[in-house]
Short mmCIF file of C-alpha atoms in Angstrom, two decimals:
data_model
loop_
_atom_site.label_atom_id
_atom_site.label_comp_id
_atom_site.label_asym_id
_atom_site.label_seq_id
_atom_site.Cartn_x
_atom_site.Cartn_y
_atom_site.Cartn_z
CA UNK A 1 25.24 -5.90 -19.17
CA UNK A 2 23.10 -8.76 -21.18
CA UNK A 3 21.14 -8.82 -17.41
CA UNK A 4 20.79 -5.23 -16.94
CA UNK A 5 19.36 -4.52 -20.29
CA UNK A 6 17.14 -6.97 -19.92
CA UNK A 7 15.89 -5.74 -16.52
CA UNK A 8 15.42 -2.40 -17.98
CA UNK A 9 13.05 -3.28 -20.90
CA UNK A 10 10.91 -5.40 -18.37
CA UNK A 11 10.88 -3.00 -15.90
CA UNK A 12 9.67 -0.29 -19.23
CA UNK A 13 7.30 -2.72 -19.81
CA UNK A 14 5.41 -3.26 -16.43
CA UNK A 15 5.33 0.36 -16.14
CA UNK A 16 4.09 0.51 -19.81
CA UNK A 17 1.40 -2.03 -18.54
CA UNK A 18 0.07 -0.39 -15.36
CA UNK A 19 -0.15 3.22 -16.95
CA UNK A 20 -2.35 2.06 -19.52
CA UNK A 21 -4.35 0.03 -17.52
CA UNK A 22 -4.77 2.76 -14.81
CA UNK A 23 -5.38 5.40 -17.72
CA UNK A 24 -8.14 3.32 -19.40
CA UNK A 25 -9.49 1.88 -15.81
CA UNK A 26 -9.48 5.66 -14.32
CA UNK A 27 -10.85 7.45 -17.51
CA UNK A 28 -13.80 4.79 -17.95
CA UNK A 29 -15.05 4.76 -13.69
CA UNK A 30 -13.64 7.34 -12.15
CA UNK A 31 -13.98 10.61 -14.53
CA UNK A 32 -16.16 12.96 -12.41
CA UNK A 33 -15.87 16.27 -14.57
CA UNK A 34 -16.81 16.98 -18.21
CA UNK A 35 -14.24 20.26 -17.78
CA UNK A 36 -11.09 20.01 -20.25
CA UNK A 37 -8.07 20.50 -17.68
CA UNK A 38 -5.52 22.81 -18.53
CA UNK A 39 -2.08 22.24 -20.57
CA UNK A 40 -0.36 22.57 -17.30
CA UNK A 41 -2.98 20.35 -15.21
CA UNK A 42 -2.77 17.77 -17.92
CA UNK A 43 1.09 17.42 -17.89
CA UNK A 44 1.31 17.12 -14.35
CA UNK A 45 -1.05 14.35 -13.81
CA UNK A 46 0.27 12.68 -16.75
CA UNK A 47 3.49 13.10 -15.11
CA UNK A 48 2.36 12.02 -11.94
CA UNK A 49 0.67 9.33 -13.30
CA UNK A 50 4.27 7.69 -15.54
CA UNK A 51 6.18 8.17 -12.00
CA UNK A 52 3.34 5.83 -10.36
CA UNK A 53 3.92 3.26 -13.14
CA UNK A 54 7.35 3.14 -12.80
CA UNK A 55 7.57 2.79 -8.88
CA UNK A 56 5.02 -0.20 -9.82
CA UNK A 57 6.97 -1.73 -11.87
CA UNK A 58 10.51 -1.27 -10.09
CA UNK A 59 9.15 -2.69 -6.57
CA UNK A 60 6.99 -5.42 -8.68
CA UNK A 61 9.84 -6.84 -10.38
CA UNK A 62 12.46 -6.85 -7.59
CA UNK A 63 9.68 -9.18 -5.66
CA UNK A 64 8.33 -11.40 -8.73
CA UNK A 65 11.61 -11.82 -9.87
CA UNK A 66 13.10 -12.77 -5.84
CA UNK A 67 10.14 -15.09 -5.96
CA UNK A 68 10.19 -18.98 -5.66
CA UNK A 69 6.67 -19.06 -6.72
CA UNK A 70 5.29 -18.96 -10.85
CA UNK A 71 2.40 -19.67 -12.85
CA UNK A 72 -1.04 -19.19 -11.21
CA UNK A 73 0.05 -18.86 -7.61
CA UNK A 74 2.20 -16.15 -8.39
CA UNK A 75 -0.38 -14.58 -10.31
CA UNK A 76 -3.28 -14.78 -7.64
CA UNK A 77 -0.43 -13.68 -4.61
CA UNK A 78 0.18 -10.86 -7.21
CA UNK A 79 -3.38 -9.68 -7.44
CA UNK A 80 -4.15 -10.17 -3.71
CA UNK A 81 -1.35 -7.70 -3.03
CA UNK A 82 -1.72 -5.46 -5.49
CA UNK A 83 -5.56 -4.88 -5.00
CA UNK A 84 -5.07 -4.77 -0.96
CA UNK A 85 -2.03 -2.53 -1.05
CA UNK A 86 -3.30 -0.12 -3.96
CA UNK A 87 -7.23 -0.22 -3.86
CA UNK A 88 -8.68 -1.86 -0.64
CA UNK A 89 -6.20 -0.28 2.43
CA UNK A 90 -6.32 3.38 0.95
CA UNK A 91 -9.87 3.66 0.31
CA UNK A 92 -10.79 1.87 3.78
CA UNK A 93 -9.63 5.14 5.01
CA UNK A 94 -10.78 7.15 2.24
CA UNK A 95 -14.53 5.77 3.25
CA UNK A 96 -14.23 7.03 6.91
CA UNK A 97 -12.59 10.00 6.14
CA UNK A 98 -13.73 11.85 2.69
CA UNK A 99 -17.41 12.76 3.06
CA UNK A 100 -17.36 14.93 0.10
CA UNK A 101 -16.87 12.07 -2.57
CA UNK A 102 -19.07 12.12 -5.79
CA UNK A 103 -22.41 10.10 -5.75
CA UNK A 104 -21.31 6.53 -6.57
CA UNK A 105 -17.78 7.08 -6.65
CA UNK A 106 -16.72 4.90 -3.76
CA UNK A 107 -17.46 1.69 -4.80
CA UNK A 108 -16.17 3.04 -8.35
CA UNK A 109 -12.92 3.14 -6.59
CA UNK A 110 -12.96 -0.67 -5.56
CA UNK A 111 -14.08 -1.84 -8.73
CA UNK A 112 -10.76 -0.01 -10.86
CA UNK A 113 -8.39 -1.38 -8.55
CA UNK A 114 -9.64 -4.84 -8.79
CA UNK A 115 -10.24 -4.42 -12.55
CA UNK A 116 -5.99 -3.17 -12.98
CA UNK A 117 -4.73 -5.55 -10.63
CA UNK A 118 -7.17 -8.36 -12.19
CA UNK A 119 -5.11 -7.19 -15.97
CA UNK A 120 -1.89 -6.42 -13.86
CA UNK A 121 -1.07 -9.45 -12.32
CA UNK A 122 -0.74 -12.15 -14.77
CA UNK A 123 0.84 -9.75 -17.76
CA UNK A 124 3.74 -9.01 -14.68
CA UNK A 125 4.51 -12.55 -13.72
CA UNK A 126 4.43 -13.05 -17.87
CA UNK A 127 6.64 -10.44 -18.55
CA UNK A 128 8.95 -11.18 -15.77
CA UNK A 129 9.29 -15.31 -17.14
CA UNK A 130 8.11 -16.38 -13.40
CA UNK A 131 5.47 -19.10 -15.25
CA UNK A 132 7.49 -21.98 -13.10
CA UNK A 133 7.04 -22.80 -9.88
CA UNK A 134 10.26 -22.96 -7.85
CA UNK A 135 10.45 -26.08 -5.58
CA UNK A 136 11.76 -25.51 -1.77
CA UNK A 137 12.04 -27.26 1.32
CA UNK A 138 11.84 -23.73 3.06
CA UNK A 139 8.88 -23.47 4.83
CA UNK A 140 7.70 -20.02 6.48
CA UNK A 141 5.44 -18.45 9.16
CA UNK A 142 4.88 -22.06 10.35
CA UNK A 143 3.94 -21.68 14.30
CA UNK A 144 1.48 -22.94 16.84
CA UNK A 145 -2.25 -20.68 16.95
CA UNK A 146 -0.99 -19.37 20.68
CA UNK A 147 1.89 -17.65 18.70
CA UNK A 148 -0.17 -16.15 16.26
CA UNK A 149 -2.37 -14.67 18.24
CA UNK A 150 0.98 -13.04 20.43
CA UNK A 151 2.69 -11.88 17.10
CA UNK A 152 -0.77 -10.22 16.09
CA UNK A 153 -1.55 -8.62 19.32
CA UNK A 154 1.92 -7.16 19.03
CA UNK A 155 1.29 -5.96 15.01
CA UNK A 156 -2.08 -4.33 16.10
CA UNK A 157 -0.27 -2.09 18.93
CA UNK A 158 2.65 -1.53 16.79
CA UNK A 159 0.25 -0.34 13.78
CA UNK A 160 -1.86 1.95 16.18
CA UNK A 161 1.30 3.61 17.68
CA UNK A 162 2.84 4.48 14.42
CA UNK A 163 -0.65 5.54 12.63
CA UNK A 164 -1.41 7.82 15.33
CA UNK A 165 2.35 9.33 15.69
CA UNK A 166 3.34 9.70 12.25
CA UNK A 167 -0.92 10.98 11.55
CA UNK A 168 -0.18 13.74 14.37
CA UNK A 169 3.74 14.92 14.08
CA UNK A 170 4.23 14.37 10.61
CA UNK A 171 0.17 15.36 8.90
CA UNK A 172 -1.33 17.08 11.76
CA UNK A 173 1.19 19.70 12.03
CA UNK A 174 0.30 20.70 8.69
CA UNK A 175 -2.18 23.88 9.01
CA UNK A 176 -3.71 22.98 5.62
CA UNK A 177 -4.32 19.43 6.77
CA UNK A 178 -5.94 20.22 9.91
CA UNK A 179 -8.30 23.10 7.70
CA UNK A 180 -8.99 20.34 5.34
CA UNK A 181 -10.59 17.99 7.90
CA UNK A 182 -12.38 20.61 10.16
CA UNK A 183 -10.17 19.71 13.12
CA UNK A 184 -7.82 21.67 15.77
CA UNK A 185 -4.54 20.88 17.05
CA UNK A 186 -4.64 20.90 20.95
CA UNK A 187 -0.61 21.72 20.58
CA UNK A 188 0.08 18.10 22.50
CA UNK A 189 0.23 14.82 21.23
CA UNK A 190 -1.75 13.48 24.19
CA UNK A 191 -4.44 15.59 24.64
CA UNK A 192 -4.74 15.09 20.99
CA UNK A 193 -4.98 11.20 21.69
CA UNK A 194 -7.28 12.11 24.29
CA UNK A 195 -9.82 13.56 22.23
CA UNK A 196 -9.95 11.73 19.30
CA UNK A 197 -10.80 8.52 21.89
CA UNK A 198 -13.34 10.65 23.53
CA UNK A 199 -14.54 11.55 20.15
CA UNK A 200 -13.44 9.16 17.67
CA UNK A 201 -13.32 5.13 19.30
CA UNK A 202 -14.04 3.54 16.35
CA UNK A 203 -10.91 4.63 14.67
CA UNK A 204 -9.05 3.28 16.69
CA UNK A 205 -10.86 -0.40 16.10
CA UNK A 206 -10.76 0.49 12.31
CA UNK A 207 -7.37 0.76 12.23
CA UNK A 208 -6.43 -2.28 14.40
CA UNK A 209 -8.38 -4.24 12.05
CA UNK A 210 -6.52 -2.15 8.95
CA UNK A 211 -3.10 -3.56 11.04
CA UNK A 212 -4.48 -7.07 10.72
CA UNK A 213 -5.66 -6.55 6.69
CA UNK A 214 -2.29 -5.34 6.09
CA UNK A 215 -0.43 -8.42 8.03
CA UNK A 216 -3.01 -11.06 6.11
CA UNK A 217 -1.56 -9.03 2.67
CA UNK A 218 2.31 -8.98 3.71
CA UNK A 219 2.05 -13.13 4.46
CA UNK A 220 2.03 -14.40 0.86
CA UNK A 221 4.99 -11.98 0.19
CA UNK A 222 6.88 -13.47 2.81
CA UNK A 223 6.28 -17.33 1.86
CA UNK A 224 7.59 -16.57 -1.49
CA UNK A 225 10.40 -14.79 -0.87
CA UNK A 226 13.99 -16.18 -1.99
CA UNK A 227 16.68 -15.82 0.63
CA UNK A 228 16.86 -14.06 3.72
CA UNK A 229 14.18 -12.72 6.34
CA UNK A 230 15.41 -9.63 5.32
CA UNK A 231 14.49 -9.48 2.01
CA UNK A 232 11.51 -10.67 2.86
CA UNK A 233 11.43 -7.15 5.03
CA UNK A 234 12.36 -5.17 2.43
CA UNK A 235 9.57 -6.48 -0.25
CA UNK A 236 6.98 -5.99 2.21
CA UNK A 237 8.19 -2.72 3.28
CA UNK A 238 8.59 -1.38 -0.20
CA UNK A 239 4.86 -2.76 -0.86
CA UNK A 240 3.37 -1.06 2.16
CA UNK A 241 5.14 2.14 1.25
CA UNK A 242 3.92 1.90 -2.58
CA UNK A 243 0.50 2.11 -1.64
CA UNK A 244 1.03 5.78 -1.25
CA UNK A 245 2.83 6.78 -4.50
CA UNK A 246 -0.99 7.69 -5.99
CA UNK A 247 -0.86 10.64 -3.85
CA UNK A 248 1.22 11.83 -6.15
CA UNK A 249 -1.72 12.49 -8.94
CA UNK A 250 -3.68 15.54 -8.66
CA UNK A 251 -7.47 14.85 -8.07
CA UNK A 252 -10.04 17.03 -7.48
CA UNK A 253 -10.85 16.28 -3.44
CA UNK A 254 -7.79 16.78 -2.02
CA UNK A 255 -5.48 19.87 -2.48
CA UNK A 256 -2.20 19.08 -3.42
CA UNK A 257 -0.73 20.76 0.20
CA UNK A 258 -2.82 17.96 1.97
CA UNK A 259 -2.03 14.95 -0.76
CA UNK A 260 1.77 15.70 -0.35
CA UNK A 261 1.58 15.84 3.47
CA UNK A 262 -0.10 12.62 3.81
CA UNK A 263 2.43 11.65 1.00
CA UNK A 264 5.59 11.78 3.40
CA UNK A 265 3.45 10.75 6.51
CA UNK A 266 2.01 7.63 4.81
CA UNK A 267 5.65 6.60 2.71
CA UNK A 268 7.71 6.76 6.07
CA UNK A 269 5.22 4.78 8.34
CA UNK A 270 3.86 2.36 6.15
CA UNK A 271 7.77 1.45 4.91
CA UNK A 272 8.52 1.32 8.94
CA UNK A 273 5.34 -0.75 9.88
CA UNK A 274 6.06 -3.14 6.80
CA UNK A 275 9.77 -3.97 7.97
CA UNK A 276 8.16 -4.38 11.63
CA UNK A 277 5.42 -6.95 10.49
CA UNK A 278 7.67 -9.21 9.11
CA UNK A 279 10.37 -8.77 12.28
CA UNK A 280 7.60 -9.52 14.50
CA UNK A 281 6.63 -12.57 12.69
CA UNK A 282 9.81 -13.69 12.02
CA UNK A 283 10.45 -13.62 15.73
CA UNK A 284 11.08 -17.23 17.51
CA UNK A 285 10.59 -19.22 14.28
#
């Protein structure tokens, strides 16, 4: 009872942490209207924004606190995988796709996330007592450069397969989605592969190299993990799928039928790609 209490008022206090740092952060860089929002408006993101914080904090503190690592190197691992899995994957995509952003806003965007995972990181290994390094004899991910270079060959397919599947069955189908981007649906999932190759290369070489960001991200979660590979999984997973709980806030680009479609595309294939990074890296060790 003592425990669960205890886990409770942390967990309050993380999310307490990362909703007023992403309140301040967002309403200093990222305001782009001088327009009071309605009662209504103002509830939801609010809303919105306190179920973001909480997820945060919930996922955060099941992985700081099943972490052998403290003190600084827990702090830095923190911040590495908080700014790549809130700020740096999303808006990747959010600088190929949105052509409609605000003058300046872009690079607005990187500098918030880097500025709340910079004030994130070390109050959430402080408020979750991880200051101490745990010693272990455990010692991950260790294989030669041939494997490597397998195991990320295999991650790149895997991440391409599931981007494009989940991005055509699971967004595409949505009729506000497709409006919302000025595309069609061709009605089959290989002509529609077809054409965006024909049309579209580089995405697919953007998003092998977004499957390789997003394995260098889920390696310091998996060297610090306590016990099993598949916790290991599940923090990763859980991490990956986190990066899309800001869909949740209403913003001004994106209509809220588009934000909730990519909502459910992006939860359920980033949670499956992050359990199939580690599997594929634990593999043969």
């Amino acid at each position: 009872m003592k425990l669960a209490l205890k886990t409770a008022i942390q967990v309050l206090a993380l999310a307490l942490v990362y909703f007023v740092c992403f309140v301040v952060v967002s309403g200093a860089l990222l305001s782009t209207t001088t327009d009071q929002p309605s009662p209504s408006e103002a509830g939801a993101a609010l809303a919105a924004i306190l179920v973001v914080s909480l997820v945060q904090a919930v996922v955060w503190t099941y992985v700081i606190r099943r972490s052998r690592w403290g003190g600084w190197k827990l702090v830095l691992s923190v911040f590495f995988v908080t700014y790549g899995v809130a700020t740096l994957m999303p808006q990747i995509e959010t600088a190929y796709f949105v052509t409609r952003l605000p003058p300046g806003m872009l690079p607005r965007l990187f500098i918030a996330g880097l500025i709340i995972a910079a004030v994130f990181a070390p109050l959430a290994v402080l408020i979750l007592g991880k200051r101490r390094y745990e010693p272990s004899s455990e010692s991950r991910l260790k294989m030669p450069a041939s494997a490597w270079l397998i195991k990320l060959a295999l991650i790149a397919v895997a991440y391409v397969v599931i981007y494009f599947t989940f991005g055509y069955f699971v967004a595409w189908k949505n009729e506000a989605v497709v409006a919302y981007y000025g595309g069609h649906d061709p009605g089959s999932f290989i002509t529609h592969m077809r054409n965006t190759l024909r049309s579209e290369p580089m995405l697919f070489v953007l998003q092998i190299a977004r499957a390789l960001l997003w394995t260098a991200i889920a390696v310091p979660v998996i060297k610090m993990m306590k016990g099993k590979w598949w916790e290991a999984g599940l923090a990763v997973a859980l991490l990956f799928a986190m990066t899309s709980a800001q869909l949740l806030i209403p913003n001004p680009l994106m209509p809220a039928e588009v934000r909730m479609a990519h909502l459910v595309e992006t939860v359920t294939s980033n949670f499956l790609f992050g359990w199939l990074v580690v599997a594929i890296l634990n593999k043969f060790n």
